[in-house]
Short mmCIF file of C-alpha atoms in Angstrom, two decimals:
data_model
loop_
_atom_site.label_atom_id
_atom_site.label_comp_id
_atom_site.label_asym_id
_atom_site.label_seq_id
_atom_site.Cartn_x
_atom_site.Cartn_y
_atom_site.Cartn_z
CA UNK C 216 7.74 -23.62 11.03
CA UNK C 217 4.65 -23.32 9.61
CA UNK C 218 2.63 -20.00 10.03
CA UNK C 219 -0.99 -19.29 9.52
CA UNK C 220 -1.79 -15.69 8.99
CA UNK C 221 -4.95 -13.18 8.73
CA UNK C 222 -4.87 -11.16 5.72
CA UNK C 223 -7.04 -8.27 5.56
CA UNK C 224 -7.32 -6.90 2.18
CA UNK C 225 -9.14 -3.31 1.13
CA UNK C 226 -8.42 -2.13 -2.64
CA UNK C 227 -9.52 1.65 -3.41
CA UNK C 228 -10.41 3.39 -6.72
CA UNK C 229 -8.91 6.55 -6.03
CA UNK C 230 -5.59 7.05 -7.86
CA UNK C 231 -2.78 7.18 -5.31
CA UNK C 232 -0.45 8.86 -7.52
CA UNK C 233 0.68 12.71 -7.28
CA UNK C 234 -0.82 14.36 -9.95
CA UNK C 235 2.52 16.41 -11.10
CA UNK C 236 3.65 12.67 -11.79
CA UNK C 237 0.64 11.77 -14.00
CA UNK C 238 0.96 14.99 -15.91
CA UNK C 239 4.34 14.11 -16.63
CA UNK C 240 3.68 10.61 -17.44
CA UNK C 241 1.08 11.51 -20.03
CA UNK C 242 3.51 12.16 -23.00
CA UNK C 243 5.41 9.05 -22.21
CA UNK C 244 8.20 10.98 -23.82
CA UNK C 245 11.26 11.35 -21.59
CA UNK C 246 14.48 9.56 -20.66
CA UNK C 247 15.82 7.90 -17.56
CA UNK C 248 17.96 11.06 -16.92
CA UNK C 249 15.06 13.17 -17.49
CA UNK C 250 13.05 11.08 -15.12
CA UNK C 251 15.54 11.16 -12.08
CA UNK C 252 16.09 14.84 -12.62
CA UNK C 253 12.53 15.55 -12.44
CA UNK C 254 12.02 13.32 -9.36
CA UNK C 255 14.61 15.14 -7.55
CA UNK C 256 13.16 18.38 -7.94
CA UNK C 257 9.34 16.88 -7.18
CA UNK C 258 9.99 14.68 -4.43
CA UNK C 259 8.45 14.46 -1.82
CA UNK C 260 5.60 13.29 -3.85
CA UNK C 261 1.84 13.88 -2.35
CA UNK C 262 -1.42 12.75 -2.85
CA UNK C 263 -4.20 13.73 -0.35
CA UNK C 264 -5.85 9.98 -0.57
CA UNK C 265 -2.26 8.61 0.02
CA UNK C 266 -1.81 10.42 2.99
CA UNK C 267 -5.32 9.89 3.79
CA UNK C 268 -4.38 6.11 3.99
CA UNK C 269 -1.36 6.64 6.25
CA UNK C 270 -3.52 8.81 8.34
CA UNK C 271 -6.01 5.78 9.18
CA UNK C 272 -3.14 3.72 11.03
CA UNK C 273 -2.17 6.96 12.91
CA UNK C 274 -5.39 7.73 14.08
CA UNK C 275 -7.49 4.40 14.48
CA UNK C 276 -8.79 4.55 17.61
CA UNK C 277 -10.37 1.20 18.05
CA UNK C 278 -7.15 -0.73 18.27
CA UNK C 279 -3.54 0.18 17.96
CA UNK C 280 -2.64 0.24 14.20
CA UNK C 281 0.40 2.64 14.38
CA UNK C 282 3.47 1.02 12.95
CA UNK C 283 7.07 0.82 14.49
CA UNK C 284 8.80 1.25 11.24
CA UNK C 285 8.06 1.63 7.62
CA UNK C 286 10.09 1.77 4.18
CA UNK C 287 9.33 1.08 0.43
CA UNK C 288 11.22 -1.81 0.91
CA UNK C 289 12.49 -4.51 3.27
CA UNK C 290 14.28 -4.68 5.51
CA UNK C 291 12.30 -1.83 7.17
CA UNK C 292 14.68 0.70 8.62
CA UNK C 293 12.77 3.91 9.13
CA UNK C 294 11.25 4.50 12.50
CA UNK C 295 7.80 5.78 11.75
CA UNK C 296 7.06 9.20 13.63
CA UNK C 297 2.89 9.51 13.67
CA UNK C 298 3.52 13.31 13.90
CA UNK C 299 5.28 13.07 10.58
CA UNK C 300 3.69 11.09 7.76
CA UNK C 301 4.68 13.20 4.77
CA UNK C 302 7.69 10.45 3.71
CA UNK C 303 5.52 7.50 4.18
CA UNK C 304 2.76 9.10 2.22
CA UNK C 305 5.26 10.10 -0.28
CA UNK C 306 6.19 6.28 -0.88
CA UNK C 307 2.44 5.61 -2.02
CA UNK C 308 2.03 8.67 -3.93
CA UNK C 309 5.10 7.78 -6.14
CA UNK C 310 3.97 6.11 -9.62
CA UNK C 311 3.52 2.20 -9.09
CA UNK C 312 5.13 3.09 -5.48
CA UNK C 313 4.77 0.78 -2.42
CA UNK C 314 4.41 1.41 1.47
CA UNK C 315 5.65 -1.08 3.79
CA UNK C 316 4.68 -0.82 7.47
CA UNK C 317 5.42 -3.12 10.34
CA UNK C 318 4.35 -3.23 14.21
CA UNK C 319 6.38 -5.54 15.79
CA UNK C 320 4.90 -8.72 16.72
CA UNK C 321 1.75 -7.83 15.69
CA UNK C 322 1.33 -7.06 12.13
CA UNK C 323 2.96 -6.21 8.65
CA UNK C 324 1.55 -3.67 5.87
CA UNK C 325 2.08 -3.43 2.19
CA UNK C 326 0.09 -0.70 0.60
CA UNK C 327 0.60 -0.80 -3.18
CA UNK C 328 -0.27 1.94 -5.76
CA UNK C 329 -1.16 0.19 -8.87
CA UNK C 330 -0.94 3.33 -11.57
CA UNK C 331 1.67 3.06 -14.08
CA UNK C 332 5.12 2.04 -13.25
CA UNK C 333 7.79 3.88 -15.18
CA UNK C 334 10.13 1.17 -17.45
CA UNK C 335 13.18 2.51 -19.25
CA UNK C 336 14.38 1.00 -22.64
CA UNK C 337 18.06 0.60 -22.52
CA UNK C 338 18.45 -0.15 -26.38
CA UNK C 339 16.94 2.98 -27.23
CA UNK C 340 18.98 5.54 -25.39
CA UNK C 341 16.88 4.70 -21.95
CA UNK C 342 13.92 6.32 -23.28
CA UNK C 343 10.61 5.47 -21.35
CA UNK C 344 8.42 2.46 -22.74
CA UNK C 345 4.90 3.55 -22.93
CA UNK C 346 2.59 1.72 -21.03
CA UNK C 347 0.18 -0.45 -22.96
CA UNK C 348 -1.46 -1.88 -19.68
CA UNK C 349 -5.18 -0.61 -18.95
CA UNK C 350 -5.73 1.29 -15.63
CA UNK C 351 -7.74 -1.37 -13.76
CA UNK C 352 -10.63 -0.55 -11.49
CA UNK C 353 -9.28 -0.50 -8.33
CA UNK C 354 -5.93 1.56 -8.17
CA UNK C 355 -4.57 0.92 -4.72
CA UNK C 356 -4.35 -2.46 -2.81
CA UNK C 357 -3.88 -2.61 1.31
CA UNK C 358 -2.89 -5.76 2.74
CA UNK C 359 -2.44 -6.24 6.31
CA UNK C 360 -0.92 -9.54 7.36
CA UNK C 361 -1.33 -10.67 11.07
CA UNK C 362 0.33 -13.93 12.68
CA UNK C 363 -2.99 -16.05 13.92
CA UNK C 364 -0.92 -17.71 16.57
CA UNK C 365 0.75 -14.74 18.11
CA UNK C 366 -1.90 -11.92 17.81
CA UNK C 367 -4.46 -10.88 20.30
CA UNK C 368 -7.05 -9.48 17.50
CA UNK C 369 -10.27 -11.50 17.70
CA UNK C 370 -12.17 -12.02 14.25
CA UNK C 371 -14.69 -9.57 15.28
CA UNK C 372 -11.96 -6.63 15.51
CA UNK C 373 -10.64 -7.46 12.33
CA UNK C 374 -13.99 -7.38 10.69
CA UNK C 375 -14.53 -3.73 12.37
CA UNK C 376 -10.85 -2.61 11.13
CA UNK C 377 -11.69 -3.74 7.31
CA UNK C 378 -15.32 -2.16 7.71
CA UNK C 379 -13.98 1.14 9.23
CA UNK C 380 -11.16 1.34 6.72
CA UNK C 381 -13.75 0.86 3.75
CA UNK C 382 -15.90 3.33 5.03
CA UNK C 383 -13.10 5.88 5.86
CA UNK C 384 -11.84 5.32 2.52
CA UNK C 385 -14.87 5.47 0.77
CA UNK C 386 -14.44 2.20 -1.05
CA UNK C 387 -16.64 -1.25 -1.46
CA UNK C 388 -13.53 -3.61 -1.42
CA UNK C 389 -12.54 -5.25 1.70
CA UNK C 390 -11.76 -8.73 2.67
CA UNK C 391 -10.25 -10.93 5.27
CA UNK C 392 -8.81 -14.32 4.36
CA UNK C 393 -6.85 -17.10 5.95
CA UNK C 394 -3.86 -17.43 4.48
CA UNK C 395 -1.81 -20.86 4.79
CA UNK C 396 2.12 -20.00 4.51
CA UNK C 397 2.77 -24.02 4.16
CA UNK C 398 0.53 -24.24 1.08
CA UNK C 399 1.44 -20.48 0.32
CA UNK C 400 -2.17 -19.36 -0.80
CA UNK C 401 -5.37 -17.84 0.77
CA UNK C 402 -7.17 -21.17 2.11
CA UNK C 403 -10.61 -19.36 3.29
CA UNK C 404 -12.70 -16.53 3.28
CA UNK C 405 -13.30 -15.40 6.43
CA UNK C 406 -15.12 -12.16 5.77
CA UNK C 407 -16.31 -10.21 2.87
CA UNK C 408 -17.12 -6.30 3.83
CA UNK C 409 -20.62 -5.37 2.74
#
């Protein structure tokens, strides 16, 4: 069955990573075992901007964006509790972390922390491999995917969501595109936040 989607995409410039992890990663001199021990002591990860993103979905009052389920990967099994957003926020605050959320029969959300991920070298006692990648202009990506044929959202409502999210997160990148699942690509730009 071919499905078409609206894709709302908002990018943020702020680093979503827990600053304790950022400091730990600066030396790029630790093993996988040391990193795993560090994670156990540090968790849950926290970043106020990551929390702010999750809070937008909980507190938005123009349409219901509060998800039902969340997790770091599919299948999503954790019930989303709007009174306890520590765990979803922690998923984003982890270096190169991902938070996926879902509101049944309405939309899916993927939030990616695009700060450095950690990779270990099995040929060298599982020492971390220093990143050679340059950090980009935008350090976070929020994608909300909505099925066109089953949603009750109007395009105007979606534009309002993008504008409100951009204003709330103090960012300048927000677009709505039409995604064709058969072609597996964006086929039309429907809205650009200004």
